[in-house]
């Protein structure tokens, strides 16, 4: 009797251990998936210049912050920027433009991602950014390597404005404008005289036709 109880106890104990192990495994898998989701995924973006980008620079898509710059490495001819997308729920089409944009008087720099196509969300929503299958999809995957461009730059705008103002301060510019206005005025006078002559000729021809019709008919 005691032997049967002992066998039954160990059998139940074994089932409990198996159940707890299976439950723990599920919890670990769910926790790992949740942690990956919260940590997001990373992308490498290559620029030929940093353009003011630094660690912590915001990454925006359609005007909404989706991540930040985690690291920057200088190469011989380029700059490699590691950006972190803060959630795996954020889907970025492979066909996108990535620009380092500088705006505002404080020269705030952001990395703007502009999608150039619409992706099929039904097919892409459940894609694992860390799987090999992701690389055959329409969206960017973990550690994808991309090429960035220079976007709107406030310094360029200031430089262009300065050049325009310098052109207005140049006496040769005003001389050229005065000469152009004078030429346009001469052309307008010529056109006015031409119009007057055409009108006069038209009037004489109409008078001649009226006289001819009256005399012959």
CSV table of N, CA and C in Angstrom, one decimal, residues 24-141:
chain,number,residue,atom,x,y,z
A,24,UNK,N,7.1,27.5,-17.4
A,24,UNK,CA,8.2,28.4,-17.4
A,24,UNK,C,8.8,28.7,-18.8
A,25,UNK,N,8.8,27.7,-19.6
A,25,UNK,CA,9.3,27.9,-21.0
A,25,UNK,C,8.4,28.9,-21.7
A,26,UNK,N,7.1,28.7,-21.6
A,26,UNK,CA,6.2,29.6,-22.2
A,26,UNK,C,6.4,31.1,-21.7
A,27,UNK,N,6.6,31.2,-20.4
A,27,UNK,CA,6.8,32.5,-19.8
A,27,UNK,C,8.1,33.2,-20.4
A,28,UNK,N,9.1,32.3,-20.4
A,28,UNK,CA,10.4,32.8,-20.9
A,28,UNK,C,10.3,33.3,-22.4
A,29,UNK,N,9.6,32.5,-23.2
A,29,UNK,CA,9.4,32.8,-24.6
A,29,UNK,C,8.6,34.1,-24.8
A,30,UNK,N,7.5,34.2,-24.0
A,30,UNK,CA,6.7,35.4,-24.1
A,30,UNK,C,7.5,36.6,-23.6
A,31,UNK,N,8.3,36.5,-22.5
A,31,UNK,CA,9.1,37.6,-22.0
A,31,UNK,C,10.1,38.0,-23.0
A,32,UNK,N,10.8,37.0,-23.6
A,32,UNK,CA,11.8,37.4,-24.6
A,32,UNK,C,11.2,38.1,-25.8
A,33,UNK,N,10.0,37.6,-26.2
A,33,UNK,CA,9.3,38.3,-27.4
A,33,UNK,C,8.9,39.7,-27.0
A,34,UNK,N,8.4,39.9,-25.7
A,34,UNK,CA,7.9,41.2,-25.3
A,34,UNK,C,9.1,42.1,-25.1
A,35,UNK,N,10.3,41.6,-24.7
A,35,UNK,CA,11.5,42.4,-24.5
A,35,UNK,C,12.0,42.8,-25.9
A,36,UNK,N,12.0,41.9,-26.8
A,36,UNK,CA,12.4,42.3,-28.2
A,36,UNK,C,11.5,43.4,-28.8
A,37,UNK,N,10.2,43.2,-28.5
A,37,UNK,CA,9.2,44.2,-29.0
A,37,UNK,C,9.5,45.6,-28.4
A,38,UNK,N,9.8,45.6,-27.1
A,38,UNK,CA,10.0,46.9,-26.4
A,38,UNK,C,11.4,47.5,-26.9
A,39,UNK,N,12.4,46.6,-27.1
A,39,UNK,CA,13.7,47.1,-27.5
A,39,UNK,C,13.7,47.5,-28.9
A,40,UNK,N,12.8,47.1,-29.7
A,40,UNK,CA,12.7,47.4,-31.1
A,40,UNK,C,13.8,46.7,-31.9
A,41,UNK,N,14.2,47.3,-33.0
A,41,UNK,CA,15.2,46.8,-33.9
A,41,UNK,C,16.1,47.9,-34.4
A,42,UNK,N,17.2,47.5,-35.0
A,42,UNK,CA,18.3,48.5,-35.3
A,42,UNK,C,18.5,48.5,-36.9
A,43,UNK,N,18.9,49.7,-37.3
A,43,UNK,CA,19.2,49.9,-38.8
A,43,UNK,C,20.6,50.6,-38.9
A,44,UNK,N,21.3,50.3,-39.9
A,44,UNK,CA,22.6,51.0,-40.2
A,44,UNK,C,22.3,51.9,-41.3
A,45,UNK,N,22.6,53.2,-41.2
A,45,UNK,CA,22.4,54.2,-42.2
A,45,UNK,C,23.8,54.8,-42.5
A,46,UNK,N,24.2,54.8,-43.8
A,46,UNK,CA,25.5,55.3,-44.2
A,46,UNK,C,25.3,56.7,-44.9
A,47,UNK,N,26.0,57.7,-44.3
A,47,UNK,CA,26.1,59.1,-44.9
A,47,UNK,C,27.5,59.4,-45.3
A,48,UNK,N,27.7,60.3,-46.3
A,48,UNK,CA,29.0,60.7,-46.6
A,48,UNK,C,29.5,61.8,-45.7
A,49,UNK,N,28.6,62.3,-44.8
A,49,UNK,CA,28.9,63.3,-43.8
A,49,UNK,C,28.0,63.2,-42.7
A,50,UNK,N,28.4,63.6,-41.5
A,50,UNK,CA,27.5,63.4,-40.3
A,50,UNK,C,26.3,64.5,-40.3
A,51,UNK,N,26.6,65.6,-41.0
A,51,UNK,CA,25.5,66.7,-41.1
A,51,UNK,C,24.9,67.1,-39.7
A,52,UNK,N,25.7,67.0,-38.7
A,52,UNK,CA,25.2,67.4,-37.4
A,52,UNK,C,24.5,66.3,-36.6
A,53,UNK,N,24.4,65.1,-37.2
A,53,UNK,CA,23.8,64.0,-36.5
A,53,UNK,C,24.7,63.5,-35.3
A,54,UNK,N,24.1,63.3,-34.2
A,54,UNK,CA,24.9,62.8,-33.0
A,54,UNK,C,24.1,61.7,-32.3
A,55,UNK,N,24.7,61.1,-31.3
A,55,UNK,CA,24.0,60.1,-30.5
A,55,UNK,C,22.8,60.8,-29.7
A,56,UNK,N,21.6,60.2,-29.9
A,56,UNK,CA,20.4,60.8,-29.3
A,56,UNK,C,19.6,61.6,-30.3
A,57,UNK,N,20.1,61.8,-31.5
A,57,UNK,CA,19.3,62.5,-32.5
A,57,UNK,C,18.0,61.7,-32.8
A,58,UNK,N,16.9,62.4,-32.9
A,58,UNK,CA,15.6,61.8,-33.1
A,58,UNK,C,15.5,61.3,-34.6
A,59,UNK,N,14.8,60.2,-34.7
A,59,UNK,CA,14.4,59.6,-36.0
A,59,UNK,C,12.9,59.7,-36.1
A,60,UNK,N,12.5,60.3,-37.2
A,60,UNK,CA,11.1,60.6,-37.4
A,60,UNK,C,10.6,59.9,-38.7
A,61,UNK,N,9.3,59.5,-38.7
A,61,UNK,CA,8.7,59.1,-40.0
A,61,UNK,C,7.3,59.6,-40.0
A,62,UNK,N,7.0,60.3,-41.1
A,62,UNK,CA,5.7,61.0,-41.2
A,62,UNK,C,5.4,62.0,-40.1
A,63,UNK,N,6.5,62.6,-39.6
A,63,UNK,CA,6.4,63.6,-38.5
A,63,UNK,C,6.3,63.1,-37.1
A,64,UNK,N,6.4,61.8,-37.0
A,64,UNK,CA,6.3,61.2,-35.6
A,64,UNK,C,7.6,60.5,-35.3
A,65,UNK,N,8.0,60.7,-34.0
A,65,UNK,CA,9.3,60.1,-33.5
A,65,UNK,C,9.1,58.6,-33.4
A,66,UNK,N,10.0,57.9,-34.1
A,66,UNK,CA,10.0,56.4,-34.0
A,66,UNK,C,11.2,55.8,-33.5
A,67,UNK,N,12.2,56.6,-33.1
A,67,UNK,CA,13.5,56.1,-32.6
A,67,UNK,C,14.5,57.2,-32.4
A,68,UNK,N,15.8,56.7,-32.3
A,68,UNK,CA,16.9,57.7,-32.0
A,68,UNK,C,18.2,57.0,-32.5
A,69,UNK,N,19.2,57.9,-32.6
A,69,UNK,CA,20.5,57.4,-32.9
A,69,UNK,C,21.2,56.8,-31.7
A,70,UNK,N,21.8,55.6,-31.8
A,70,UNK,CA,22.4,55.0,-30.7
A,70,UNK,C,23.9,55.0,-30.8
A,71,UNK,N,24.5,55.1,-32.0
A,71,UNK,CA,25.9,55.1,-32.1
A,71,UNK,C,26.3,55.7,-33.5
A,72,UNK,N,27.5,56.3,-33.6
A,72,UNK,CA,28.1,56.8,-34.8
A,72,UNK,C,29.5,56.3,-35.0
A,73,UNK,N,29.8,55.8,-36.1
A,73,UNK,CA,31.2,55.4,-36.4
A,73,UNK,C,31.7,56.0,-37.7
A,74,UNK,N,33.0,56.6,-37.6
A,74,UNK,CA,33.6,57.2,-38.7
A,74,UNK,C,34.4,56.2,-39.5
A,75,UNK,N,34.1,56.1,-40.8
A,75,UNK,CA,34.9,55.3,-41.7
A,75,UNK,C,35.8,56.2,-42.5
A,76,UNK,N,36.6,55.6,-43.4
A,76,UNK,CA,37.5,56.3,-44.2
A,76,UNK,C,36.8,57.3,-45.1
A,77,UNK,N,35.7,56.9,-45.8
A,77,UNK,CA,35.0,57.8,-46.7
A,77,UNK,C,33.6,58.1,-46.3
A,78,UNK,N,33.1,57.4,-45.3
A,78,UNK,CA,31.7,57.6,-44.9
A,78,UNK,C,31.5,57.7,-43.4
A,79,UNK,N,30.3,57.9,-43.0
A,79,UNK,CA,29.9,57.9,-41.6
A,79,UNK,C,28.8,56.9,-41.4
A,80,UNK,N,28.9,55.9,-40.5
A,80,UNK,CA,27.9,54.9,-40.3
A,80,UNK,C,27.1,55.2,-39.0
A,81,UNK,N,25.8,55.4,-39.2
A,81,UNK,CA,25.0,55.7,-38.0
A,81,UNK,C,24.1,54.5,-37.7
A,82,UNK,N,24.1,54.2,-36.4
A,82,UNK,CA,23.3,53.1,-35.9
A,82,UNK,C,22.0,53.7,-35.3
A,83,UNK,N,20.9,53.4,-35.9
A,83,UNK,CA,19.6,54.0,-35.3
A,83,UNK,C,18.8,52.8,-34.7
A,84,UNK,N,18.1,53.1,-33.7
A,84,UNK,CA,17.2,52.1,-33.0
A,84,UNK,C,15.7,52.5,-33.2
A,85,UNK,N,15.0,51.6,-33.8
A,85,UNK,CA,13.5,51.8,-34.0
A,85,UNK,C,12.9,51.2,-32.7
A,86,UNK,N,12.1,52.0,-32.0
A,86,UNK,CA,11.7,51.7,-30.6
A,86,UNK,C,10.7,50.6,-30.5
A,87,UNK,N,10.1,50.1,-31.6
A,87,UNK,CA,9.1,49.1,-31.5
A,87,UNK,C,9.1,48.3,-32.8
A,88,UNK,N,8.9,46.9,-32.7
A,88,UNK,CA,8.9,46.1,-33.9
A,88,UNK,C,7.5,46.2,-34.6
A,89,UNK,N,6.6,46.9,-34.0
A,89,UNK,CA,5.3,47.2,-34.6
A,89,UNK,C,5.4,48.3,-35.7
A,90,UNK,N,6.5,49.0,-35.7
A,90,UNK,CA,6.7,50.1,-36.7
A,90,UNK,C,7.3,49.5,-37.9
A,91,UNK,N,6.6,49.5,-39.0
A,91,UNK,CA,7.0,49.0,-40.3
A,91,UNK,C,7.5,50.1,-41.2
A,92,UNK,N,8.7,49.9,-41.7
A,92,UNK,CA,9.3,50.9,-42.6
A,92,UNK,C,9.5,50.2,-44.0
A,93,UNK,N,8.9,50.8,-45.0
A,93,UNK,CA,9.1,50.2,-46.4
A,93,UNK,C,10.5,50.2,-46.8
A,94,UNK,N,11.0,49.2,-47.5
A,94,UNK,CA,12.3,49.2,-48.0
A,94,UNK,C,12.6,50.4,-49.0
A,95,UNK,N,11.5,50.7,-49.7
A,95,UNK,CA,11.6,51.8,-50.7
A,95,UNK,C,11.3,53.1,-49.9
A,96,UNK,N,12.3,53.7,-49.2
A,96,UNK,CA,12.1,54.9,-48.5
A,96,UNK,C,13.4,55.8,-48.6
A,97,UNK,N,13.2,57.1,-48.4
A,97,UNK,CA,14.3,58.0,-48.5
A,97,UNK,C,14.6,58.4,-47.0
A,98,UNK,N,15.9,58.4,-46.7
A,98,UNK,CA,16.4,58.7,-45.4
A,98,UNK,C,17.3,60.0,-45.5
A,99,UNK,N,16.9,61.0,-44.8
A,99,UNK,CA,17.5,62.3,-44.9
A,99,UNK,C,17.9,62.8,-43.5
A,100,UNK,N,19.1,63.5,-43.5
A,100,UNK,CA,19.5,64.2,-42.3
A,100,UNK,C,19.1,65.7,-42.5
A,101,UNK,N,18.1,66.1,-41.7
A,101,UNK,CA,17.4,67.4,-41.9
A,101,UNK,C,17.8,68.3,-40.8
A,102,UNK,N,18.1,69.6,-41.1
A,102,UNK,CA,18.4,70.6,-40.1
A,102,UNK,C,17.4,71.7,-40.2
A,103,UNK,N,16.7,72.0,-39.1
A,103,UNK,CA,15.6,73.0,-39.2
A,103,UNK,C,15.7,73.8,-37.9
A,104,UNK,N,15.1,75.0,-38.0
A,104,UNK,CA,15.0,75.9,-36.8
A,104,UNK,C,16.3,76.7,-36.6
A,105,UNK,N,16.1,77.8,-35.8
A,105,UNK,CA,17.2,78.7,-35.5
A,105,UNK,C,18.3,78.0,-34.6
A,106,UNK,N,17.8,77.0,-33.8
A,106,UNK,CA,18.7,76.2,-33.0
A,106,UNK,C,19.5,75.1,-33.7
A,107,UNK,N,19.2,75.0,-35.0
A,107,UNK,CA,19.9,74.0,-35.8
A,107,UNK,C,19.6,72.6,-35.3
A,108,UNK,N,18.4,72.3,-35.0
A,108,UNK,CA,18.0,71.0,-34.5
A,108,UNK,C,18.1,70.0,-35.7
A,109,UNK,N,18.8,68.9,-35.5
A,109,UNK,CA,19.0,67.9,-36.6
A,109,UNK,C,18.1,66.7,-36.3
A,110,UNK,N,17.4,66.2,-37.3
A,110,UNK,CA,16.6,65.0,-37.2
A,110,UNK,C,16.9,64.1,-38.4
A,111,UNK,N,16.7,62.8,-38.3
A,111,UNK,CA,16.8,61.9,-39.4
A,111,UNK,C,15.3,61.6,-39.8
A,112,UNK,N,15.0,62.0,-41.0
A,112,UNK,CA,13.6,61.8,-41.5
A,112,UNK,C,13.5,60.7,-42.5
A,113,UNK,N,12.6,59.8,-42.2
A,113,UNK,CA,12.3,58.6,-43.1
A,113,UNK,C,11.1,58.9,-43.9
A,114,UNK,N,11.1,58.9,-45.2
A,114,UNK,CA,10.0,59.2,-46.0
A,114,UNK,C,9.7,58.0,-46.9
A,115,UNK,N,8.6,57.2,-46.6
A,115,UNK,CA,8.3,56.1,-47.4
A,115,UNK,C,7.8,56.5,-48.8
A,116,UNK,N,8.2,55.7,-49.8
A,116,UNK,CA,7.9,56.0,-51.2
A,116,UNK,C,6.9,55.0,-51.7
A,117,UNK,N,6.4,54.1,-50.9
A,117,UNK,CA,5.4,53.1,-51.4
A,117,UNK,C,4.5,52.7,-50.2
A,118,UNK,N,3.4,52.1,-50.6
A,118,UNK,CA,2.4,51.6,-49.6
A,118,UNK,C,2.6,50.1,-49.5
A,119,UNK,N,2.8,49.6,-48.3
A,119,UNK,CA,3.0,48.2,-48.1
A,119,UNK,C,1.7,47.5,-47.7
A,120,UNK,N,1.7,46.2,-48.0
A,120,UNK,CA,0.5,45.4,-47.6
A,120,UNK,C,0.6,45.1,-46.1
A,121,UNK,N,-0.1,45.8,-45.3
A,121,UNK,CA,0.0,45.6,-43.8
A,121,UNK,C,-0.5,44.2,-43.4
A,122,UNK,N,-1.4,43.6,-44.1
A,122,UNK,CA,-1.9,42.3,-43.8
A,122,UNK,C,-0.8,41.2,-43.9
A,123,UNK,N,0.1,41.4,-44.8
A,123,UNK,CA,1.2,40.4,-45.0
A,123,UNK,C,2.4,40.7,-44.1
A,124,UNK,N,2.5,42.0,-43.8
A,124,UNK,CA,3.8,42.5,-43.2
A,124,UNK,C,3.6,42.6,-41.7
A,125,UNK,N,2.4,42.7,-41.2
A,125,UNK,CA,2.2,43.0,-39.8
A,125,UNK,C,2.8,42.0,-38.8
A,126,UNK,N,2.8,40.7,-39.2
A,126,UNK,CA,3.3,39.7,-38.3
A,126,UNK,C,4.7,39.2,-38.6
A,127,UNK,N,5.4,40.0,-39.4
A,127,UNK,CA,6.7,39.7,-39.8
A,127,UNK,C,7.7,39.9,-38.6
A,128,UNK,N,8.6,38.9,-38.4
A,128,UNK,CA,9.6,39.0,-37.3
A,128,UNK,C,10.8,39.7,-37.9
A,129,UNK,N,11.1,40.9,-37.4
A,129,UNK,CA,12.2,41.7,-37.9
A,129,UNK,C,13.6,41.0,-37.7
A,130,UNK,N,13.6,40.0,-36.9
A,130,UNK,CA,14.9,39.3,-36.6
A,130,UNK,C,15.1,38.0,-37.4
A,131,UNK,N,14.1,37.6,-38.2
A,131,UNK,CA,14.1,36.3,-38.9
A,131,UNK,C,14.7,36.6,-40.3
A,132,UNK,N,15.1,35.5,-40.9
A,132,UNK,CA,15.7,35.5,-42.3
A,132,UNK,C,14.5,35.8,-43.3
A,133,UNK,N,13.3,35.4,-43.0
A,133,UNK,CA,12.2,35.6,-43.9
A,133,UNK,C,11.9,37.1,-44.1
A,134,UNK,N,12.2,37.9,-43.1
A,134,UNK,CA,12.0,39.3,-43.1
A,134,UNK,C,12.7,40.0,-44.3
A,135,UNK,N,13.9,39.4,-44.7
A,135,UNK,CA,14.6,40.1,-45.8
A,135,UNK,C,14.0,39.9,-47.2
A,136,UNK,N,13.0,39.0,-47.3
A,136,UNK,CA,12.3,38.8,-48.5
A,136,UNK,C,11.0,39.6,-48.5
A,137,UNK,N,10.7,40.3,-47.5
A,137,UNK,CA,9.4,41.1,-47.3
A,137,UNK,C,9.6,42.5,-47.9
A,138,UNK,N,8.6,43.3,-47.7
A,138,UNK,CA,8.6,44.7,-48.2
A,138,UNK,C,9.2,45.7,-47.2
A,139,UNK,N,9.4,45.2,-45.9
A,139,UNK,CA,9.8,46.1,-44.9
A,139,UNK,C,11.3,45.9,-44.5
A,140,UNK,N,11.8,47.0,-43.8
A,140,UNK,CA,13.2,46.9,-43.3
A,140,UNK,C,13.3,46.0,-42.1
A,141,UNK,N,14.4,45.3,-42.0
A,141,UNK,CA,14.6,44.3,-41.0
A,141,UNK,C,15.8,44.7,-40.1
